[in-house]
mmCIF file of C-alpha atoms in Angstrom:
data_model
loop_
_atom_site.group_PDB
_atom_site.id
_atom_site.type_symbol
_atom_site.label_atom_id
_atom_site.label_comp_id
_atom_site.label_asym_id
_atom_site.label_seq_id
_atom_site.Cartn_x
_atom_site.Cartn_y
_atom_site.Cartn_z
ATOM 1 C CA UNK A 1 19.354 4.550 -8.865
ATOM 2 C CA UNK A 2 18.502 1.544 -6.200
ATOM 3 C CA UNK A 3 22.573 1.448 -5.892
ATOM 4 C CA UNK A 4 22.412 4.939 -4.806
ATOM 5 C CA UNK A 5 20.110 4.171 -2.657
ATOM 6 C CA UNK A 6 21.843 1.269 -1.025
ATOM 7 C CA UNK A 7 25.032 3.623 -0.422
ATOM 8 C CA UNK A 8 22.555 6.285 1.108
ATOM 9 C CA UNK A 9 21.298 3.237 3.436
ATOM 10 C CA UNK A 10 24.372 2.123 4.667
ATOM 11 C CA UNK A 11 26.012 5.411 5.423
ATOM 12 C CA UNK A 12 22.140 6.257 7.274
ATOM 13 C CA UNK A 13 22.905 3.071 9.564
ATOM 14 C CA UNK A 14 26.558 3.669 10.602
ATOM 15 C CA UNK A 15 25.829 7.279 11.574
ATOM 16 C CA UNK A 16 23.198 5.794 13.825
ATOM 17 C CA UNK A 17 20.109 7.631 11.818
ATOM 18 C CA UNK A 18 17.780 5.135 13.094
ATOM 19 C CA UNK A 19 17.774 6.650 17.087
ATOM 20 C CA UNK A 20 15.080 9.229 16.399
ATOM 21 C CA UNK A 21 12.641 6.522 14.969
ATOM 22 C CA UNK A 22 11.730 3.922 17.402
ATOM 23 C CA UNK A 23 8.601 2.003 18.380
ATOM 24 C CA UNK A 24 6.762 -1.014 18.115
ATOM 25 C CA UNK A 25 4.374 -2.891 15.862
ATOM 26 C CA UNK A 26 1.781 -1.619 17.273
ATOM 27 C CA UNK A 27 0.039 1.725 15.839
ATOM 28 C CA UNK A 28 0.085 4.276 18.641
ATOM 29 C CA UNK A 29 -2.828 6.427 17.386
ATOM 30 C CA UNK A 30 -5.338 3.107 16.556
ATOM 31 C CA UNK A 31 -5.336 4.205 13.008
ATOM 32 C CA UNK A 32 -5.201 1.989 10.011
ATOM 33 C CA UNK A 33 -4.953 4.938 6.528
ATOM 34 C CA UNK A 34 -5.733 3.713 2.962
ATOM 35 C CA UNK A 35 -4.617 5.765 0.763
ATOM 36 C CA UNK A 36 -2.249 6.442 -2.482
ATOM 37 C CA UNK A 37 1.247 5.195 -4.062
ATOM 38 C CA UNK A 38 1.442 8.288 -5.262
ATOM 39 C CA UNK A 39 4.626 10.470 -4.961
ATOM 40 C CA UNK A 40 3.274 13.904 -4.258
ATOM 41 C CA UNK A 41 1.810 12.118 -0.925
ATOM 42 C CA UNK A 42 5.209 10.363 0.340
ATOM 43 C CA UNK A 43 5.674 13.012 2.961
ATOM 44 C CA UNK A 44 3.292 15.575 2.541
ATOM 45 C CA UNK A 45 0.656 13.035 3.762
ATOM 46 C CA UNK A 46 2.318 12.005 7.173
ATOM 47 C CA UNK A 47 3.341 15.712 7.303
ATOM 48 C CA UNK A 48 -0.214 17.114 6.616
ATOM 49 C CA UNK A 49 -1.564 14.735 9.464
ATOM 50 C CA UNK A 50 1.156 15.147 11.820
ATOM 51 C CA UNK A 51 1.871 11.623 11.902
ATOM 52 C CA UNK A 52 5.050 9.753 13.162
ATOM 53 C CA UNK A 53 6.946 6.646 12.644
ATOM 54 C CA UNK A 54 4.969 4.329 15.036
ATOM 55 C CA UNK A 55 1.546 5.985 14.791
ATOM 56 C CA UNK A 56 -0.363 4.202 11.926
ATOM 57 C CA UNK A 57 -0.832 1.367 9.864
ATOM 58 C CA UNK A 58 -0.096 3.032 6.270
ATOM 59 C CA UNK A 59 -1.910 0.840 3.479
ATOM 60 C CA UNK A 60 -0.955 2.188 -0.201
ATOM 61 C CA UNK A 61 -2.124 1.125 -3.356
ATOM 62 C CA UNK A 62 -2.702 2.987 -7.194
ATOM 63 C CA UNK A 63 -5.822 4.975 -6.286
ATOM 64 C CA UNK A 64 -5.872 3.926 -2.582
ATOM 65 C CA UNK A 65 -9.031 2.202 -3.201
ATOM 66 C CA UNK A 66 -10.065 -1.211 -2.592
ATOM 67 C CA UNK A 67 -11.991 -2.671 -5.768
ATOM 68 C CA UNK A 68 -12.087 -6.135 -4.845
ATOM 69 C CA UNK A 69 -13.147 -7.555 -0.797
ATOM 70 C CA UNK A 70 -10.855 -10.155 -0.941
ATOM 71 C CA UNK A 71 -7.972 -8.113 -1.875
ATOM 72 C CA UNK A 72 -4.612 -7.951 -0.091
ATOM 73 C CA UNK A 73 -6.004 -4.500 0.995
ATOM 74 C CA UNK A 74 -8.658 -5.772 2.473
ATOM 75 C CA UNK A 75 -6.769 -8.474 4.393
ATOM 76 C CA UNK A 76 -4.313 -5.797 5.207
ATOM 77 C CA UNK A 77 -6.902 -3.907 7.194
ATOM 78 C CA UNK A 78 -8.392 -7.091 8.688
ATOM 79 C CA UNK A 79 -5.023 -7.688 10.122
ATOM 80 C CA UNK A 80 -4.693 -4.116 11.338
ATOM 81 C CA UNK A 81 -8.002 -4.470 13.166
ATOM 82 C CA UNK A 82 -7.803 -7.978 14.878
ATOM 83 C CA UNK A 83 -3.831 -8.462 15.229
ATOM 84 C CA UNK A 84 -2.659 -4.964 16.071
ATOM 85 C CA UNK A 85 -5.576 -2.941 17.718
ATOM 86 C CA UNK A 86 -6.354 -0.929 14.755
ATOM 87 C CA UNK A 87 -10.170 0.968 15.769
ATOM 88 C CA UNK A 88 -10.575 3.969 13.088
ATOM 89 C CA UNK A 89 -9.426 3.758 9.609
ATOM 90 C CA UNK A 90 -9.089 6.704 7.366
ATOM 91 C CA UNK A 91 -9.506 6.553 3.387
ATOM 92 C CA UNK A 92 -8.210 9.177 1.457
ATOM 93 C CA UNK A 93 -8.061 9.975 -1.609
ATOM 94 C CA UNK A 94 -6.546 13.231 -3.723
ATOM 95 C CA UNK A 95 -7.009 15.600 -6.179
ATOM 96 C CA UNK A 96 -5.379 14.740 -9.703
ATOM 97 C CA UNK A 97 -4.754 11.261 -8.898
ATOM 98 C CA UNK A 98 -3.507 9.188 -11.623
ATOM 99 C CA UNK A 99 -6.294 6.530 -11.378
ATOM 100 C CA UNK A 100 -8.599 9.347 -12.107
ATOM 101 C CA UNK A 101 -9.552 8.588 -15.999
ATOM 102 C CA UNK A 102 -7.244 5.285 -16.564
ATOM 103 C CA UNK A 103 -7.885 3.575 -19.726
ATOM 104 C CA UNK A 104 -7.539 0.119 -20.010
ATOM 105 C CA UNK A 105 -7.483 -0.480 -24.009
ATOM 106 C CA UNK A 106 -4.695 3.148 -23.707
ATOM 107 C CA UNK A 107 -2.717 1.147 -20.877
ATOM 108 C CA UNK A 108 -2.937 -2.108 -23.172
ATOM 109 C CA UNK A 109 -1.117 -0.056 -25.647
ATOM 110 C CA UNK A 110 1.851 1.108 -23.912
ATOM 111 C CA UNK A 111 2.341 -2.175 -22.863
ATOM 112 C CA UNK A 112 2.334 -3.621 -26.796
ATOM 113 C CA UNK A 113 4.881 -0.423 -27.465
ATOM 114 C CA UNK A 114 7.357 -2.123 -24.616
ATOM 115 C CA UNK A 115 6.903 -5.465 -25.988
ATOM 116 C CA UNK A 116 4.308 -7.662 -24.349
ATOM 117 C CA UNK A 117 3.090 -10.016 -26.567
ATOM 118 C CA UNK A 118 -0.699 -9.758 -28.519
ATOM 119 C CA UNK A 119 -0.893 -13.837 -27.469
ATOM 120 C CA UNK A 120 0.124 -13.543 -24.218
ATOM 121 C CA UNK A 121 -2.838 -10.724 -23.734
ATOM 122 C CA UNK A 122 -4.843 -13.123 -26.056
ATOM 123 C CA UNK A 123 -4.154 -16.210 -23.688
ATOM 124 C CA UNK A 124 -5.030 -14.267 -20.122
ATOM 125 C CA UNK A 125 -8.485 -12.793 -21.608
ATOM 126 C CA UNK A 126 -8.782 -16.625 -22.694
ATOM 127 C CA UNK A 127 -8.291 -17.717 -18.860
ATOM 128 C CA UNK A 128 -11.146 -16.177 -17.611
ATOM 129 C CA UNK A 129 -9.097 -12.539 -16.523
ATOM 130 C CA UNK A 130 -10.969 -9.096 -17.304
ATOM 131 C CA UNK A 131 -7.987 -7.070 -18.177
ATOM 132 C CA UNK A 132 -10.343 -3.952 -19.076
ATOM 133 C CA UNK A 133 -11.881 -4.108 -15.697
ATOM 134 C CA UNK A 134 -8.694 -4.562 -13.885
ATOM 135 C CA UNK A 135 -6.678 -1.832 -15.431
ATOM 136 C CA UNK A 136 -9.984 0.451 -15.885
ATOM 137 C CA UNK A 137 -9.500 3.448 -13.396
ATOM 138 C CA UNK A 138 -12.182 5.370 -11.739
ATOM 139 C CA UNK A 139 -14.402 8.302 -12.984
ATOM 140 C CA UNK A 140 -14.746 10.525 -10.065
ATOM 141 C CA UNK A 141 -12.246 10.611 -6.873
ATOM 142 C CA UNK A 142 -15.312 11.077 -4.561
ATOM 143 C CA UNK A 143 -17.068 8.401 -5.227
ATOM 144 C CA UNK A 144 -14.789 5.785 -5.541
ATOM 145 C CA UNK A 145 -13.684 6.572 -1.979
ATOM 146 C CA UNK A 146 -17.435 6.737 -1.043
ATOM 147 C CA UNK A 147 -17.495 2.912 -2.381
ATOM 148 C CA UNK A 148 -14.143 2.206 -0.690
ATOM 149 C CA UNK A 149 -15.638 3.107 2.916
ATOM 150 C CA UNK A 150 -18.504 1.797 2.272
ATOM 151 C CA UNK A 151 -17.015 -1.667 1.054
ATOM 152 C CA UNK A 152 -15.212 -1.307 4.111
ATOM 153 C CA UNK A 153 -17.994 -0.612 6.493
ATOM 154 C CA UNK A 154 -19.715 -3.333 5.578
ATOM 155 C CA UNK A 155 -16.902 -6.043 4.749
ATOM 156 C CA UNK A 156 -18.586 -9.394 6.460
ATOM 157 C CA UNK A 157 -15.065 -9.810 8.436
ATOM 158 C CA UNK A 158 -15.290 -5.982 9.584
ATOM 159 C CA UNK A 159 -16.172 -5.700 13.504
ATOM 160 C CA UNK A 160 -18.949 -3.246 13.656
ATOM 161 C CA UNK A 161 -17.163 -1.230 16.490
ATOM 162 C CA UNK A 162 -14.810 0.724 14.046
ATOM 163 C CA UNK A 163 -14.975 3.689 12.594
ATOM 164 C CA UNK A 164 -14.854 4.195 8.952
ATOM 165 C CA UNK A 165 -14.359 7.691 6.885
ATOM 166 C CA UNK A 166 -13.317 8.854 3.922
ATOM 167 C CA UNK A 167 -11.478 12.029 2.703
ATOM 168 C CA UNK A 168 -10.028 13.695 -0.200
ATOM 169 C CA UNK A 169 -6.535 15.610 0.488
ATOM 170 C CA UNK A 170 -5.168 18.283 -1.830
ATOM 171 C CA UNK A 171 -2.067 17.179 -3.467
ATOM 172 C CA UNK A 172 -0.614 20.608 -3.357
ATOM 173 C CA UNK A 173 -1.241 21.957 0.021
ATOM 174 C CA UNK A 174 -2.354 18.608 2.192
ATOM 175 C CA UNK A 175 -5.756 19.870 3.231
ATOM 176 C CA UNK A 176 -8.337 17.050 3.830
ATOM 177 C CA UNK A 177 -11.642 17.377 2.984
ATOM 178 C CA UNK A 178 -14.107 14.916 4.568
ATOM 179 C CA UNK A 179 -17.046 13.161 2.623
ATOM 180 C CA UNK B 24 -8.370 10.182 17.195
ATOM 181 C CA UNK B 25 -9.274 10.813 13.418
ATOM 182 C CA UNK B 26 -10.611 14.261 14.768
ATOM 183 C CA UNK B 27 -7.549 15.377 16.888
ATOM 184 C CA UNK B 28 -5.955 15.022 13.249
ATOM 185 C CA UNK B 29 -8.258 16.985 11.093
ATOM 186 C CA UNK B 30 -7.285 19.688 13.771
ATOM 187 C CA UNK B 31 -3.455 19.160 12.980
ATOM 188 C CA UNK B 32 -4.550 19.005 9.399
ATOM 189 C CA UNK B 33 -5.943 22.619 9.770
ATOM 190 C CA UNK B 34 -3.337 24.214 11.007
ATOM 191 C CA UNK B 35 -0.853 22.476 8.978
ATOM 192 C CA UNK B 36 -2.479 24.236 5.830
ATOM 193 C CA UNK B 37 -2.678 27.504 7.542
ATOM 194 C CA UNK B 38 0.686 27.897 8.325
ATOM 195 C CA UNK B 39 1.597 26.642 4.959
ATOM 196 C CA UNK B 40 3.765 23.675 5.938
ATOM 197 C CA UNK B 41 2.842 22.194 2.854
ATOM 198 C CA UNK B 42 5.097 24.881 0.571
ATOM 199 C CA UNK B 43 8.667 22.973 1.353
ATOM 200 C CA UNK B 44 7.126 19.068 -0.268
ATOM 201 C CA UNK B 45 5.998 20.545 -3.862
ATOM 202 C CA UNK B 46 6.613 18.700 -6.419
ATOM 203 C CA UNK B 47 5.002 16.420 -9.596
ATOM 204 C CA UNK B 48 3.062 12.937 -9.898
ATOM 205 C CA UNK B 49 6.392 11.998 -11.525
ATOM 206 C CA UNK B 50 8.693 9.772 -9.264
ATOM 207 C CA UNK B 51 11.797 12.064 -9.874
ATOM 208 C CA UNK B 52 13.928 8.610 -9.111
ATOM 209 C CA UNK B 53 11.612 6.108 -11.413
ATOM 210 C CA UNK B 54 11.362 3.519 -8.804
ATOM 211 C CA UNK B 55 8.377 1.733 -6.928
ATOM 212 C CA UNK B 56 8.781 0.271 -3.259
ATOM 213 C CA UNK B 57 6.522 -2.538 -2.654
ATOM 214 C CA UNK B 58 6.827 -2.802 1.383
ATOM 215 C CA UNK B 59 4.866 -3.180 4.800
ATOM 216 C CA UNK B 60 2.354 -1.378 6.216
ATOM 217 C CA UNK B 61 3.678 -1.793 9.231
ATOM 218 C CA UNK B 62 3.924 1.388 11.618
ATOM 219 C CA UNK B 63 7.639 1.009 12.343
ATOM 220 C CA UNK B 64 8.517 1.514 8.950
ATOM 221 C CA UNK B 65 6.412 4.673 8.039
ATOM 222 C CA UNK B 66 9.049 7.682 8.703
ATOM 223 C CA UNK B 67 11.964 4.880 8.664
ATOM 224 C CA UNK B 68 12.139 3.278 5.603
ATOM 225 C CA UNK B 69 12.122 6.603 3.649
ATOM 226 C CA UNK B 70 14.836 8.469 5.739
ATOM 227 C CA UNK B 71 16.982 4.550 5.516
ATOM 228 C CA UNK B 72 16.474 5.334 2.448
ATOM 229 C CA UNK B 73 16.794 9.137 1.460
ATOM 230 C CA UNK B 74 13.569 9.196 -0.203
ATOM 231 C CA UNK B 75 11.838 12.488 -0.398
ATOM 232 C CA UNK B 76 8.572 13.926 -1.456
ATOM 233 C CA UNK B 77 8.171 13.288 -5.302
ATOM 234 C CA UNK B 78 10.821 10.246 -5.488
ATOM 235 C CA UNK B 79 9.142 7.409 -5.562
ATOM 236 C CA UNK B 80 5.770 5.524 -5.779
ATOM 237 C CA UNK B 81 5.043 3.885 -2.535
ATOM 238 C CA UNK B 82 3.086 0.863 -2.320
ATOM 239 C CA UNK B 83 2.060 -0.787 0.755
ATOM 240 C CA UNK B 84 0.136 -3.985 2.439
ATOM 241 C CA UNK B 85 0.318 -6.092 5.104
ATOM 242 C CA UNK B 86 3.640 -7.770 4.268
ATOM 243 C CA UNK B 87 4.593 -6.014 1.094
ATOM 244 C CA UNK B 88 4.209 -9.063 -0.516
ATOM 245 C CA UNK B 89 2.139 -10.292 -3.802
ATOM 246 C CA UNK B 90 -0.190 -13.672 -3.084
ATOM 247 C CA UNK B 91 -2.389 -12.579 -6.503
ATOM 248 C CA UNK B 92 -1.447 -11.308 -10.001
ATOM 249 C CA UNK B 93 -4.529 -10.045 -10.563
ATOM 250 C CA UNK B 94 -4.174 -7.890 -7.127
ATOM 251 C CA UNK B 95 -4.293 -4.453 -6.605
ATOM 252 C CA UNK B 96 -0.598 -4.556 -5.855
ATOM 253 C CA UNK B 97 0.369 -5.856 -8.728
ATOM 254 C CA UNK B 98 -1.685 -3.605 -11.042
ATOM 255 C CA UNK B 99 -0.483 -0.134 -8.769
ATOM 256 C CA UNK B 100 3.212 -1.736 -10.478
ATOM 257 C CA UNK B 101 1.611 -1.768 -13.835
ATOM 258 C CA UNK B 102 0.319 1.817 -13.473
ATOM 259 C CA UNK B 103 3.731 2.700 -11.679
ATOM 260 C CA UNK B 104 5.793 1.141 -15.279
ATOM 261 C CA UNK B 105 3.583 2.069 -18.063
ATOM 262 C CA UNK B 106 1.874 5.445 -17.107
ATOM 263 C CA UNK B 107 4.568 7.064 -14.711
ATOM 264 C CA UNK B 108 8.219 6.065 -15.700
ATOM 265 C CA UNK B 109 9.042 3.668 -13.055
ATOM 266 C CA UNK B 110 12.274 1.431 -14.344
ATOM 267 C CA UNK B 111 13.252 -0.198 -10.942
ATOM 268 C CA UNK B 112 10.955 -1.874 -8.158
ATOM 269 C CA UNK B 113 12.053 -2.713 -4.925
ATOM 270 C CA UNK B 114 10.332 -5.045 -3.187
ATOM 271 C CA UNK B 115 11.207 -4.638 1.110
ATOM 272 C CA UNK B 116 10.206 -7.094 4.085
ATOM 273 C CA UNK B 117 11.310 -6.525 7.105
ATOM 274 C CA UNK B 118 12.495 -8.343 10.117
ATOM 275 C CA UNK B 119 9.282 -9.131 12.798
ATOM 276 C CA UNK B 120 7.328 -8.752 10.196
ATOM 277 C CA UNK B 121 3.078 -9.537 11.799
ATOM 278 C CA UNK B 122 2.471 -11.464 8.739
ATOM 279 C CA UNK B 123 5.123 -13.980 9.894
ATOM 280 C CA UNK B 124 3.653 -16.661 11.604
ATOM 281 C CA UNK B 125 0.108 -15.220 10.859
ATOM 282 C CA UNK B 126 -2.825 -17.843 11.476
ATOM 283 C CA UNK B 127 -5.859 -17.850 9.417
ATOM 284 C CA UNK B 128 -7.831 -19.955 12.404
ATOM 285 C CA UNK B 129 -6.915 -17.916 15.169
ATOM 286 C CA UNK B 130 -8.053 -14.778 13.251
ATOM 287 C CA UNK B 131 -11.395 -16.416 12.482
ATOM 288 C CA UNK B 132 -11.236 -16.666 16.141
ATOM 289 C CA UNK B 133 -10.631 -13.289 17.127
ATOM 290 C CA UNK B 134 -13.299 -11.964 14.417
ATOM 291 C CA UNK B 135 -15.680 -14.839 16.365
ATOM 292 C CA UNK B 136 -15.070 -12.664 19.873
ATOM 293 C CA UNK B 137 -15.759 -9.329 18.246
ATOM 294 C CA UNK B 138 -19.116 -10.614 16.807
ATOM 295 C CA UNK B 139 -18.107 -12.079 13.300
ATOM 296 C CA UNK B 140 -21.553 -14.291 13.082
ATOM 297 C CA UNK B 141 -20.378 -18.272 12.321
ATOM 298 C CA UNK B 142 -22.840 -18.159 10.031
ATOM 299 C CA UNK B 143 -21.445 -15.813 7.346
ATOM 300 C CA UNK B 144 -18.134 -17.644 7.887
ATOM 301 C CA UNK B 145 -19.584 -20.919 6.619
ATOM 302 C CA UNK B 146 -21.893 -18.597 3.708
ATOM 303 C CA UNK B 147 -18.554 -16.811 2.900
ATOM 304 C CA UNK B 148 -16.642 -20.692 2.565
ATOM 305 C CA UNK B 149 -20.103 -21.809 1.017
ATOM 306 C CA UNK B 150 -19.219 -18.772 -1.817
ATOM 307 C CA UNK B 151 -15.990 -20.397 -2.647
ATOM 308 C CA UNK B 152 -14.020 -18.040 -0.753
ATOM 309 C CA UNK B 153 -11.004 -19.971 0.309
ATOM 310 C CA UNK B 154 -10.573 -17.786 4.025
ATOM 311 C CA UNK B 155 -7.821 -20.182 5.119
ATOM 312 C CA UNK B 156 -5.697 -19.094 2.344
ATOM 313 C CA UNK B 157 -6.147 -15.368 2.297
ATOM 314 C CA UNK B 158 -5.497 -15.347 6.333
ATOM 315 C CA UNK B 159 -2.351 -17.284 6.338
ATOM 316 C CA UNK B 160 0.718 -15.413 6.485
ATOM 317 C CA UNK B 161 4.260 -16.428 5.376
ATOM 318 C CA UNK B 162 6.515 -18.654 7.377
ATOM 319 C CA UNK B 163 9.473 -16.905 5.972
ATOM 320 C CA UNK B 164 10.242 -13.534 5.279
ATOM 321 C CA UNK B 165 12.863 -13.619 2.507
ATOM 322 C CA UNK B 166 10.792 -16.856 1.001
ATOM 323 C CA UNK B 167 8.024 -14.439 0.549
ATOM 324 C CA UNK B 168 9.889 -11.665 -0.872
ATOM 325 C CA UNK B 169 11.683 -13.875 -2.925
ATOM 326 C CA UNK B 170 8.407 -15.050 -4.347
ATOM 327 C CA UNK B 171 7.102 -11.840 -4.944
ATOM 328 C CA UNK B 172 10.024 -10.580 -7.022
ATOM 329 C CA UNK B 173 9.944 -13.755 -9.058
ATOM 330 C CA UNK B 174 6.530 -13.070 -9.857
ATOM 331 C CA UNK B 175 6.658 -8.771 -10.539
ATOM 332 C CA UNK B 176 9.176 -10.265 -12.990
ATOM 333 C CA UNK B 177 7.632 -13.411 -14.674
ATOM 334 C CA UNK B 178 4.148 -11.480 -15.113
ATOM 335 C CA UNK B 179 2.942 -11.799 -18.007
ATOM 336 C CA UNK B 180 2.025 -8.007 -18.737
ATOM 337 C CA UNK B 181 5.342 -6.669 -16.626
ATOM 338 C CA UNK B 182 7.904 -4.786 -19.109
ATOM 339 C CA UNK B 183 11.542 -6.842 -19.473
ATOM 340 C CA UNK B 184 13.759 -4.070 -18.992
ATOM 341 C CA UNK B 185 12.326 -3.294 -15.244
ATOM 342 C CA UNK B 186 14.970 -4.167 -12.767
ATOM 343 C CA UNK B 187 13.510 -5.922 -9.937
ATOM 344 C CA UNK B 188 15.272 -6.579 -6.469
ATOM 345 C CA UNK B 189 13.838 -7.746 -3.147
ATOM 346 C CA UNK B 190 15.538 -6.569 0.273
ATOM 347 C CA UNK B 191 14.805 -7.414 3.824
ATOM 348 C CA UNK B 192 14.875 -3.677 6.066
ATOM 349 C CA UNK B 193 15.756 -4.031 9.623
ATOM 350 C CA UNK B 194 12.385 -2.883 11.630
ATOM 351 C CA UNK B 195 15.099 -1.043 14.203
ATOM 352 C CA UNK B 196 18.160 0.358 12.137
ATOM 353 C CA UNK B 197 17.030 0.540 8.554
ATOM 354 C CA UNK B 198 19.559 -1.478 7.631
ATOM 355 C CA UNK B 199 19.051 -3.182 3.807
ATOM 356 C CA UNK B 200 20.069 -6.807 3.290
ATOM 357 C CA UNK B 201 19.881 -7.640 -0.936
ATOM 358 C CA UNK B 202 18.419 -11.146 -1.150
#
């Protein structure tokens, strides 16, 4: 499939594809979005929110929460706010997402089914790592963007000038709710 | 800002724009781009690369690079691989990339001018937190990348038969270079 997609690329170039799309670094609209990997979002999200190449700073992880302040999502936003003149930031989350009801031990499973090895998981949990934490998902979409903003808001490295709100979009029809 | 676009987000759902970008959690072309957040690449890199709405999982930081294996990054892949079918992960830099060159002093500096107190730096260092580290950016692009795909491939919990390939996108044309 990524060969494909390398064909697609190349033929995109030489036809010039690129004209309609340029900008700079910097975010036009001031907004840095956190939000989800997940594949229902890819364009309905930028469509939903009428944004366009140059506007944001788009941030996406599994969930599109941040569980941990010193995480590259963190940084991420820390960089979008003193490097690039990022002022509001937008978390949103969505209906069905997949992080909604992970199970670690269930996850730990499929990966024992593809072949990783009982001693290897033996040896990390050995080395200090809390696999059940780190692959546990969250319980209710809501308020684990609730805890994102707030972990956010109140980041020691956050400047207290910017604004910080969370939202929940509909994975079908793009509608944001706010929290 | 944020509330110009809850306006667009209204009337986006209204007039249905949402009914053409239906489709599943399921990334109909099982792969998982791990790429910048940067704002020049947010409608580019998916029309460089014919992606649509449902192909792929799209993850994103500053960079699009792994420091931690323990990271949210790195665990969206896991979720990506074991719960949603993904068999191929690209992992995409791109050319003036912000986390080139990026200085962990001169961002303590800049937090320093918007009020960051000195005193929570030192408590934060005082905690353990190494800030120098998690500040400092890459010195070179396809170094980085190439370190990332090494380790999405060498981790220990990452299935064997998941092709992984690193790329550097042109932040004007699209253009892909393999690494």
């Amino acid at each position: 499939m990524i060969d494909e997609i390398l064909k697609y690329n190349r033929e995109f170039v030489e036809s010039e594809g690129f004209r309609q799309f340029k900008t700079s670094k910097y975010p036009d609209k001031r907004i840095a979005i956190v939000t989800c990997m997940d594949t229902r979002l890819v364009e309905l999200l930028p469509a939903a929110l009428g944004i366009r190449n140059g506007d944001v700073k788009m941030i996406k992880n599994a969930g599109g929460t941040i569980t941990n302040p010193f995480d590259s999502t963190m940084r991420s936003l820390l960089v979008a706010v003193y490097e690039l003149g990022v002022n509001e930031v937008m978390v949103i989350g969505h209906t069905g997402c997949g992080v909604q009801g992970m199970d670690a031990e269930e996850m730990l499973g499929l990966m024992r089914e593809r072949g990783i090895d009982e001693e290897h998981i033996s040896l990390m949990r050995h080395c200090g790592i809390d696999l059940n934490s780190w692959l546990h998902g969250f319980s209710d979409t809501a308020e684990a963007v609730n805890e994102t903003v707030d972990l956010i808001r109140n980041h020691p490295l956050m400047a207290k000038d910017v604004r910080v709100a969370g939202y929940i979009m509909d994975s079908e029809t793009g509608l944001l709710e706010s929290l």
